[in-house]
Structures are given as C-alpha cells and as structure tokens.
Amino acid sequence: ATRWISEFLGKPCRIIFKDPSYARAVVFRRPPPPGTCSVQPTTGFADEFPIVFFNQPTIDETNRRLAEHGTKVDHFTFRPSLVFDLAPSIAAAGDTELPPYDEESWGSFELITSSGESVEFCVTSHCERCSMLNIDRDTGTISKNYQPLKTLRTFRTPNLERPTKVCFGMQTVPTHPPDTIVSVGDRIKILGRCVHYSVKM
C-alpha cells in the first residue's frame, strides 16, 4: 500500500492507522454555548468532533433551494454520522416532521434504542463546510462552477460571528463513552435548546 500510494502521488507517502482505543481531546475552535456541555469531547480519526448530524427536512429544504440554481446534493455530500427524520417526542401535537434546520437550536438530545438503552449527546457547534462539498466522490474531480458551495453561501451562513462560512449540520459528542449500538428506527428526545456561535480566529 505504501509503494502504491507513493507512486500514484509522486512522492513518499504512507498510510497511518488509528487504533480504535486512541482518543485525543477536541480543541474548541467553535465552543459549545456556556453551560451546555459538561464533558471534554474526544475524537480519534475525525477532524474535529466525532459525530455530525442533521435532519431529513434540512436536506430536503436545501435541495429545494439548490434546484433553483440547477444543482442538487445527497446525504453523502455532507458525510453525516446520523440523520433524523420523524419529530421527537416534544414536537407539537400533529407534527410529523421537524422543521428544516431545527437542529441548529438543539443544546442536547437523547437517543433511545429499541432495546431501551439511551445515550445523551451534547450538541457543540455548527459544522462549517469546506470545498470538499464541490468534489465528485466517484471521479475525484472538482466542480468547475463551484457548486454546491457557491449556492449554499447565499443562504447557509447562519453564524453571525463567521458570516462567510457555510454551515450544514451540527457537531455533537456523547456525554459518556458509549458502547450502545444505534439503528434505524431508534427514537430521539430533545433535552434542551440554545444559541450556537463561533469564536473569531
């Protein structure tokens, strides 16, 4: 593998293995609101936070807006760990779905499995997006018209402290090391809401 990747890239390279037991502390470039997260988040291979999530209505509404500019995305464009669909138990009577981008107001939530196990998550920050969104996963080529990031920049910059940053999805961490297996059909419950922000770098 080392020889192949070095020949392909034209310079000496090697693949790094991250042991599953390895964990490093997350350095807060985008800290959670004060009083909302009682743990020091850790991660292994992930860039910043171990889990990114969003709601199905969020991507549906995003695609509706992108369609006006002749482009479209799917879940894998944003590399989520979790996607939620139906409304949580505290939704208003008669609601069947969450509003688009509702997750941006969550401070914490609980995920309850079909076996009755539960794990609580602290929602730490918006997930700021880079030019990886414009790269075709199948071919490795970058979009010549800078889509979908160019269009997303017209309506997905909710962070007032960093108004040029496209945000999609939220970053979250479990409040204790989980060994729980989550599956399609598990339930969620919003435990608290807050206003998320980022610090200027």
Steps between C-alpha positions, in 0.01 A plus 500: 500500500787738582668441164174534305389827660853645469517416129152638439566832677859530377657546842578285807179431696368249746160418642447569869296262715296637789449240769134483615612565858678824404327822603607864499339803659305729269638854497207739492522724196120510517414457868159388622289765673597544866338249731380265227781242486638347818764279337826548316425357154748252357537355154724261312530525123240775446623853430326669792196333653407133489140540377324723245122487465210675332130450435342364184284815457824701503643330194158499331470878538861549395439306179189704433712816516785349299260387227434866421866517393504168314692295757426232759669318788447176690570390856849376416605844378505605867641174646256475795521253785128526580194623310173550688164491330187492713418756766629445855258437785481867599378613158162669490198273470433412138855571380650220294834657413751741643527842335803546273815598690328444834809314624690831507312591819563173684721509808477132585297196408449140606505205264290205617552162337236235436646297790442789742861613527566871477794731448503877543674729252629855541457707183818704479492719188408555137694291252684745276553368148801512269555446128470121542130555427593588142694178433326215316545193720494259206756676280702714742450804274408843631196689375590757235213726602581471873173326585334435735715717730446814294121478532511385862691819583191702400277351771697272736712745702312502832800578720508877554854488640633332184261622227703366206495140624248256352346287775308178454424255778606509862793346685433298812666275756365237740521613861655167598692234303221295343498134409142524381410383149261738324274394215239628257177552693658615828331798664632842600396749763618861507618583853580868458543784252753782472663746262822376338783727394866490400798698616693719255841356413 
